[in-house]
Amino acid sequence: MQELYRMIPGVDFFMGTPGMQELAGRYGRGPVLEKLRRELEKLRREAAALTGRKEILTGEGEESFPRLREQFEKAVRAVPDRVEESLREGEQGRLRRVINATGTVLHTNLGRAPLSEELLKKAAEKLTGYLNLEYDLEEGRRGERCGYLEKQLARLTGAQSAVVVNNNAAAVLLTLSALAAGKEVVVSRGELVEIGGKFRIPDVITQGGAVLREVGTTNKTRLEDYQNALGEETGLVLKVHASNFSMQGFTQSVPAKELTGLGVPLVWDLGSGVLADLEKLGLRHEITVREAVASGADLICFSGDKLLGGPQAGIILGKKELTDRIRRHPLMRAVRIGKLTAALLETVLEEYERGEENAASKIPALRLLGEEAGELRRRAKRLAALTVKAAGNEGKWKQTEEKDGEGFCCRIGNWQLETGPCLSLAGGGALPEQTVEGAALTVSWMGPHPGGAAGRLQEELRKNRNMPVIACVEKNRVRLDLRTVTEEELPLLAEALAAALSETDEGGDAP
């Protein structure tokens, strides 16, 4: 058995080989060493486990020692390959760019609002080297962190003042802590919502040191419900926008404008605040931040990385007296933004300052939501053609009947690819139940034993080493929604899809 141990080279031997040096240059020496030591330890444990197997030593069993030694030598030679495979698997846990083929524009799990290369380049110009994050260039002394950014928000929305923190949950928590700690917060029962990650309004109110005072019922709340709840212990009224659900039927709620004269501050959590008129993008009207400010609400909170289209941030707008109190609260330092967020958010807001039409074309979230179905149908057709070419199946391509003549269908092995209409979502707790007409490429298994075929294809796309693709499965078909796939991503998506089709096809090309 000692011979097995002697067959295992040391760490220095492996690290001196060209293959391992190449891996160290690609992944870093530290990660390579960690994976290498782990693989060598596995070999040592395997050698130790064989020590007590008498039948191998005597040759009485099915395996003789010479055969075992040959297998062990193969295992030693395979160490570099296993190290590389382990490193590649480890990459799946790192932040990586992926192709979002779900059609959900503000996908919470995929970073919500995407940022364009153009916006990042403009922000990078501010971030390269030092910047005046807390320095007043005119006065030549220390200034307010992000002071210009907050003035910019006030100009765009008509608010007196603004405060920016790291997300909207922090904005609501900070506001409650600064204005209502030890007092009651009045909220309609129909607005006690829960959003992603079990973030519940009642829990946030408690964490902010306030006491929840529910009014009305789940489906109906009237103005007198609020009026009857007010008293000396009331700190503020909180109105929560139903940004991730909708109620229909026998319902009633009180508009913000009617809640502004109650004698206590009205705080309106808009959730996903929008600065642009979505009707111009072909969507239903969603109350804008400027409209919310004009309603008379004392403070308005919303996210920066949803319909606004910027980086993750929480924005508080409203009366200067209240924002000053919020800014002075000790919790402010714990939730303030850094220079990366400040530069990105300011860059996105600059596009709005150039006009809504400019913002709709320059800010990816708005551009994706506003793309016309005809353009998406052409993109779906191009994706299908590129996939067929990547798979080497140019001859298996036929046109299907569709009014605009742009529907196409083809076979690659036992898989059928077909373009057609679909409905996309805004996502990210925005525009609940509102869909947008678009186009998709659907992939269906046409061979025997269809059960689970779509799930296997979806997994192969997700695990693609060059560019992971996130797609949806509907009725045992994989759907690739083109609303969230850019023109530049089409070749990468086609390569990934062709590889996944080949990997999951067990029957070869269809006749």
Short mmCIF file of C-alpha atoms in Angstrom, two decimals, residues 188-468:
data_model
loop_
_atom_site.label_atom_id
_atom_site.label_comp_id
_atom_site.label_asym_id
_atom_site.label_seq_id
_atom_site.Cartn_x
_atom_site.Cartn_y
_atom_site.Cartn_z
CA SER A 188 -55.04 50.35 5.73
CA ARG A 189 -55.43 46.59 6.19
CA GLY A 190 -55.54 46.26 2.41
CA GLU A 191 -52.03 47.72 2.19
CA LEU A 192 -50.23 45.51 4.74
CA VAL A 193 -48.25 43.89 1.97
CA GLU A 194 -45.39 41.45 1.78
CA ILE A 195 -42.79 41.76 -0.97
CA GLY A 196 -39.84 39.51 -1.87
CA GLY A 197 -37.69 38.02 0.85
CA LYS A 198 -40.55 38.04 3.41
CA PHE A 199 -40.30 41.84 3.75
CA ARG A 200 -43.57 42.68 5.50
CA ILE A 201 -44.87 46.15 6.27
CA PRO A 202 -45.99 45.22 9.83
CA ASP A 203 -42.51 43.90 10.64
CA VAL A 204 -40.84 47.03 9.28
CA ILE A 205 -43.10 49.25 11.37
CA THR A 206 -42.19 47.28 14.49
CA GLN A 207 -38.48 47.39 13.63
CA GLY A 208 -38.75 51.15 13.23
CA GLY A 209 -39.89 51.42 16.84
CA ALA A 210 -43.47 52.31 15.94
CA VAL A 211 -46.82 50.69 16.70
CA LEU A 212 -49.05 49.46 13.88
CA ARG A 213 -52.62 50.80 13.85
CA GLU A 214 -54.69 48.96 11.24
CA VAL A 215 -57.77 50.61 9.76
CA GLY A 216 -60.50 49.46 7.39
CA THR A 217 -60.81 45.94 6.03
CA THR A 218 -58.84 43.90 3.53
CA ASN A 219 -60.93 45.06 0.59
CA LYS A 220 -62.43 48.39 1.74
CA THR A 221 -60.97 51.35 3.62
CA ARG A 222 -62.69 54.74 3.79
CA LEU A 223 -61.52 58.21 4.80
CA GLU A 224 -63.46 58.05 8.07
CA ASP A 225 -61.51 54.91 9.02
CA TYR A 226 -58.34 56.98 9.01
CA GLN A 227 -59.99 59.93 10.76
CA ASN A 228 -61.34 57.74 13.58
CA ALA A 229 -57.91 56.23 14.18
CA LEU A 230 -56.05 59.52 14.65
CA GLY A 231 -55.10 60.69 18.12
CA GLU A 232 -52.31 62.03 20.28
CA GLU A 233 -50.31 58.82 19.74
CA THR A 234 -50.40 59.02 15.95
CA GLY A 235 -46.99 59.54 14.37
CA LEU A 236 -47.91 59.36 10.70
CA VAL A 237 -50.18 57.80 8.11
CA LEU A 238 -48.47 55.30 5.80
CA LYS A 239 -49.90 54.61 2.35
CA VAL A 240 -48.43 51.60 0.55
CA HIS A 241 -48.70 51.25 -3.21
CA ALA A 242 -49.81 47.79 -4.35
CA SER A 243 -46.86 47.43 -6.67
CA ASN A 244 -46.70 43.61 -6.67
CA PHE A 245 -50.39 42.61 -6.56
CA SER A 246 -53.86 43.89 -7.42
CA MET A 247 -57.32 43.56 -5.86
CA GLN A 248 -60.45 43.55 -7.98
CA GLY A 249 -64.16 43.48 -7.31
CA PHE A 250 -65.80 44.94 -4.20
CA THR A 251 -62.93 47.24 -3.21
CA GLN A 252 -62.36 50.80 -2.06
CA SER A 253 -59.28 52.77 -1.07
CA VAL A 254 -58.56 56.39 -0.22
CA PRO A 255 -56.51 58.47 -2.70
CA ALA A 256 -53.39 60.07 -1.28
CA LYS A 257 -54.74 63.56 -1.94
CA GLU A 258 -57.57 62.97 0.55
CA LEU A 259 -55.13 61.87 3.26
CA THR A 260 -53.03 65.03 3.21
CA GLY A 261 -55.23 67.16 5.46
CA LEU A 262 -55.37 64.88 8.50
CA GLY A 263 -52.91 66.88 10.59
CA VAL A 264 -50.17 64.23 10.62
CA PRO A 265 -47.49 63.49 8.00
CA LEU A 266 -48.55 61.29 5.09
CA VAL A 267 -45.76 58.95 3.93
CA TRP A 268 -46.40 57.22 0.61
CA ASP A 269 -44.39 54.11 -0.19
CA LEU A 270 -44.60 53.98 -3.99
CA GLY A 271 -42.49 50.83 -4.20
CA SER A 272 -41.40 51.08 -7.83
CA GLY A 273 -41.37 54.79 -8.59
CA VAL A 274 -41.52 55.84 -12.23
CA LEU A 275 -40.30 59.15 -13.62
CA ALA A 276 -41.52 58.64 -17.20
CA ASP A 277 -45.05 58.51 -18.63
CA LEU A 278 -45.46 54.79 -19.38
CA GLU A 279 -48.45 55.44 -21.65
CA LYS A 280 -45.97 56.80 -24.20
CA LEU A 281 -44.37 53.33 -24.17
CA GLY A 282 -47.70 51.65 -24.90
CA LEU A 283 -48.34 50.64 -21.28
CA ARG A 284 -51.18 51.48 -18.93
CA HIS A 285 -50.77 54.62 -16.88
CA GLU A 286 -48.78 54.24 -13.67
CA ILE A 287 -48.72 57.15 -11.24
CA THR A 288 -45.44 59.01 -11.66
CA VAL A 289 -43.30 60.33 -8.83
CA ARG A 290 -44.04 63.90 -9.92
CA GLU A 291 -47.80 63.16 -9.72
CA ALA A 292 -47.29 61.67 -6.25
CA VAL A 293 -45.45 64.80 -5.13
CA ALA A 294 -48.22 66.98 -6.57
CA SER A 295 -50.80 65.03 -4.56
CA GLY A 296 -49.51 66.74 -1.43
CA ALA A 297 -47.98 63.69 0.27
CA ASP A 298 -45.42 64.83 2.83
CA LEU A 299 -42.88 62.14 1.93
CA ILE A 300 -42.61 59.64 -0.91
CA CYS A 301 -40.33 56.57 -0.95
CA PHE A 302 -39.44 54.43 -3.98
CA SER A 303 -36.74 52.23 -5.50
CA GLY A 304 -33.97 53.26 -7.84
CA ASP A 305 -33.53 49.92 -9.62
CA LYS A 306 -37.06 49.22 -10.80
CA LEU A 307 -39.07 51.40 -13.19
CA LEU A 308 -36.65 54.28 -12.68
CA GLY A 309 -34.06 52.04 -14.37
CA GLY A 310 -31.01 52.77 -12.24
CA PRO A 311 -28.89 51.02 -9.59
CA GLN A 312 -30.26 49.69 -6.32
CA ALA A 313 -31.16 52.66 -4.14
CA GLY A 314 -33.95 53.97 -1.94
CA ILE A 315 -35.16 57.50 -2.62
CA ILE A 316 -37.07 59.68 -0.14
CA LEU A 317 -38.65 62.87 -1.48
CA GLY A 318 -40.75 65.52 0.19
CA LYS A 319 -40.85 68.41 2.60
CA LYS A 320 -37.45 69.71 3.61
CA GLU A 321 -38.32 69.86 7.30
CA LEU A 322 -38.96 66.10 7.30
CA THR A 323 -36.04 65.10 5.07
CA ASP A 324 -33.72 67.11 7.34
CA ARG A 325 -34.95 65.11 10.34
CA ILE A 326 -34.40 61.89 8.42
CA ARG A 327 -30.90 62.95 7.35
CA ARG A 328 -29.92 63.68 10.97
CA HIS A 329 -31.09 60.29 12.29
CA PRO A 330 -28.24 57.97 13.48
CA LEU A 331 -29.49 55.16 11.22
CA MET A 332 -28.78 57.33 8.17
CA ARG A 333 -25.07 56.55 8.29
CA ALA A 334 -25.79 52.80 8.27
CA VAL A 335 -27.93 52.95 5.13
CA ARG A 336 -26.28 55.71 3.08
CA ILE A 337 -25.03 55.00 -0.43
CA GLY A 338 -21.44 54.87 -1.62
CA LYS A 339 -19.73 56.49 -4.58
CA LEU A 340 -20.56 53.67 -7.04
CA THR A 341 -24.30 53.98 -6.48
CA ALA A 342 -24.13 57.77 -6.41
CA ALA A 343 -22.30 57.98 -9.74
CA LEU A 344 -24.61 55.46 -11.46
CA LEU A 345 -27.81 57.02 -10.15
CA GLU A 346 -26.71 60.52 -11.10
CA THR A 347 -25.83 59.30 -14.61
CA VAL A 348 -29.26 57.71 -15.06
CA LEU A 349 -31.03 60.84 -13.79
CA GLU A 350 -29.06 62.95 -16.28
CA GLU A 351 -30.78 61.01 -19.07
CA TYR A 352 -34.17 61.99 -17.61
CA GLU A 353 -33.05 65.63 -17.44
CA ARG A 354 -32.50 65.51 -21.21
CA GLY A 355 -36.17 64.63 -21.68
CA GLU A 356 -38.46 61.62 -21.44
CA GLU A 357 -37.92 60.65 -25.07
CA ASN A 358 -34.19 60.53 -24.47
CA ALA A 359 -34.65 58.50 -21.26
CA ALA A 360 -36.89 56.01 -23.06
CA SER A 361 -34.12 55.29 -25.59
CA LYS A 362 -31.09 55.45 -23.28
CA ILE A 363 -32.30 53.66 -20.14
CA PRO A 364 -32.44 49.90 -20.83
CA ALA A 365 -35.44 49.09 -18.60
CA LEU A 366 -37.63 51.66 -20.38
CA ARG A 367 -36.29 50.72 -23.80
CA LEU A 368 -37.05 47.03 -23.24
CA LEU A 369 -40.56 47.73 -21.95
CA GLY A 370 -41.30 49.95 -24.92
CA GLU A 371 -40.00 47.74 -27.75
CA GLU A 372 -42.63 46.98 -30.36
CA ALA A 373 -43.82 43.43 -30.96
CA GLY A 374 -42.87 43.61 -34.66
CA GLU A 375 -39.22 44.22 -33.83
CA LEU A 376 -39.26 41.35 -31.35
CA ARG A 377 -40.75 39.01 -33.98
CA ARG A 378 -37.88 39.84 -36.32
CA ARG A 379 -35.42 39.21 -33.50
CA ALA A 380 -37.01 35.83 -32.75
CA LYS A 381 -36.69 34.87 -36.40
CA ARG A 382 -33.02 35.89 -36.41
CA LEU A 383 -32.35 33.85 -33.26
CA ALA A 384 -33.91 30.79 -34.87
CA ALA A 385 -31.81 31.23 -38.01
CA LEU A 386 -28.59 31.67 -36.04
CA THR A 387 -29.38 28.58 -33.95
CA VAL A 388 -30.02 26.47 -37.04
CA LYS A 389 -26.73 27.67 -38.51
CA ALA A 390 -24.81 26.98 -35.28
CA ALA A 391 -26.27 23.47 -35.21
CA GLY A 392 -25.39 22.85 -38.86
CA ASN A 393 -29.02 22.29 -39.90
CA GLU A 394 -29.55 25.01 -42.49
CA GLY A 395 -31.63 22.73 -44.68
CA LYS A 396 -34.26 21.93 -42.03
CA TRP A 397 -35.99 25.28 -42.04
CA LYS A 398 -39.58 25.95 -43.07
CA GLN A 399 -41.94 28.88 -42.86
CA THR A 400 -45.23 28.56 -40.98
CA GLU A 401 -48.42 30.43 -41.70
CA GLU A 402 -48.61 33.77 -39.91
CA LYS A 403 -50.22 37.04 -40.88
CA ASP A 404 -47.01 39.04 -41.07
CA GLY A 405 -45.07 36.24 -42.75
CA GLU A 406 -42.43 36.21 -40.03
CA GLY A 407 -43.34 33.00 -38.21
CA PHE A 408 -40.78 30.23 -38.72
CA CYS A 409 -40.51 26.61 -37.68
CA CYS A 410 -37.65 24.13 -37.96
CA ARG A 411 -36.35 20.84 -36.59
CA ILE A 412 -32.96 20.20 -35.02
CA GLY A 413 -32.78 16.52 -34.19
CA ASN A 414 -35.81 15.68 -32.06
CA TRP A 415 -36.32 19.31 -31.11
CA GLN A 416 -38.73 21.67 -32.88
CA LEU A 417 -38.05 25.42 -32.86
CA GLU A 418 -40.92 27.76 -33.59
CA THR A 419 -41.35 31.52 -33.35
CA GLY A 420 -44.59 33.03 -32.17
CA PRO A 421 -46.27 35.66 -29.98
CA CYS A 422 -45.99 35.76 -26.20
CA LEU A 423 -46.73 38.04 -23.26
CA SER A 424 -43.93 39.62 -21.20
CA LEU A 425 -43.96 41.11 -17.71
CA ALA A 426 -42.38 44.17 -16.13
CA GLY A 427 -41.56 42.22 -12.95
CA GLY A 428 -39.68 43.52 -9.91
CA GLY A 429 -42.84 44.37 -8.00
CA ALA A 430 -43.99 46.76 -10.74
CA LEU A 431 -47.10 46.96 -12.93
CA PRO A 432 -48.84 43.88 -11.43
CA GLU A 433 -50.77 41.73 -13.90
CA GLN A 434 -49.93 44.07 -16.80
CA THR A 435 -48.54 42.15 -19.75
CA VAL A 436 -46.77 43.39 -22.86
CA GLU A 437 -47.19 41.72 -26.24
CA GLY A 438 -43.93 40.36 -27.59
CA ALA A 439 -42.37 37.40 -29.39
CA ALA A 440 -40.58 34.23 -28.36
CA LEU A 441 -38.76 31.23 -29.73
CA THR A 442 -40.27 28.08 -28.24
CA VAL A 443 -38.44 24.76 -28.24
CA SER A 444 -40.49 21.53 -28.04
CA TRP A 445 -39.39 17.89 -27.80
CA MET A 446 -40.82 15.85 -30.70
CA GLY A 447 -39.10 12.55 -29.99
CA PRO A 448 -40.12 9.61 -27.78
CA HIS A 449 -40.42 9.86 -24.00
CA PRO A 450 -41.05 13.62 -23.73
CA GLY A 451 -41.32 13.70 -19.94
CA GLY A 452 -38.72 16.04 -18.45
CA ALA A 453 -37.14 16.94 -21.80
CA ALA A 454 -37.87 20.65 -21.44
CA GLY A 455 -36.45 20.68 -17.92
CA ARG A 456 -33.22 19.05 -19.12
CA LEU A 457 -32.85 21.61 -21.91
CA GLN A 458 -33.52 24.46 -19.48
CA GLU A 459 -30.79 23.08 -17.18
CA GLU A 460 -28.27 22.79 -20.01
CA LEU A 461 -28.91 26.41 -20.99
CA ARG A 462 -28.51 27.55 -17.39
CA LYS A 463 -25.22 25.67 -16.97
CA ASN A 464 -23.64 26.87 -20.22
CA ARG A 465 -20.00 27.66 -19.42
CA ASN A 466 -19.58 30.53 -21.85
CA MET A 467 -22.87 32.36 -21.24
CA PRO A 468 -25.57 30.99 -18.92
#
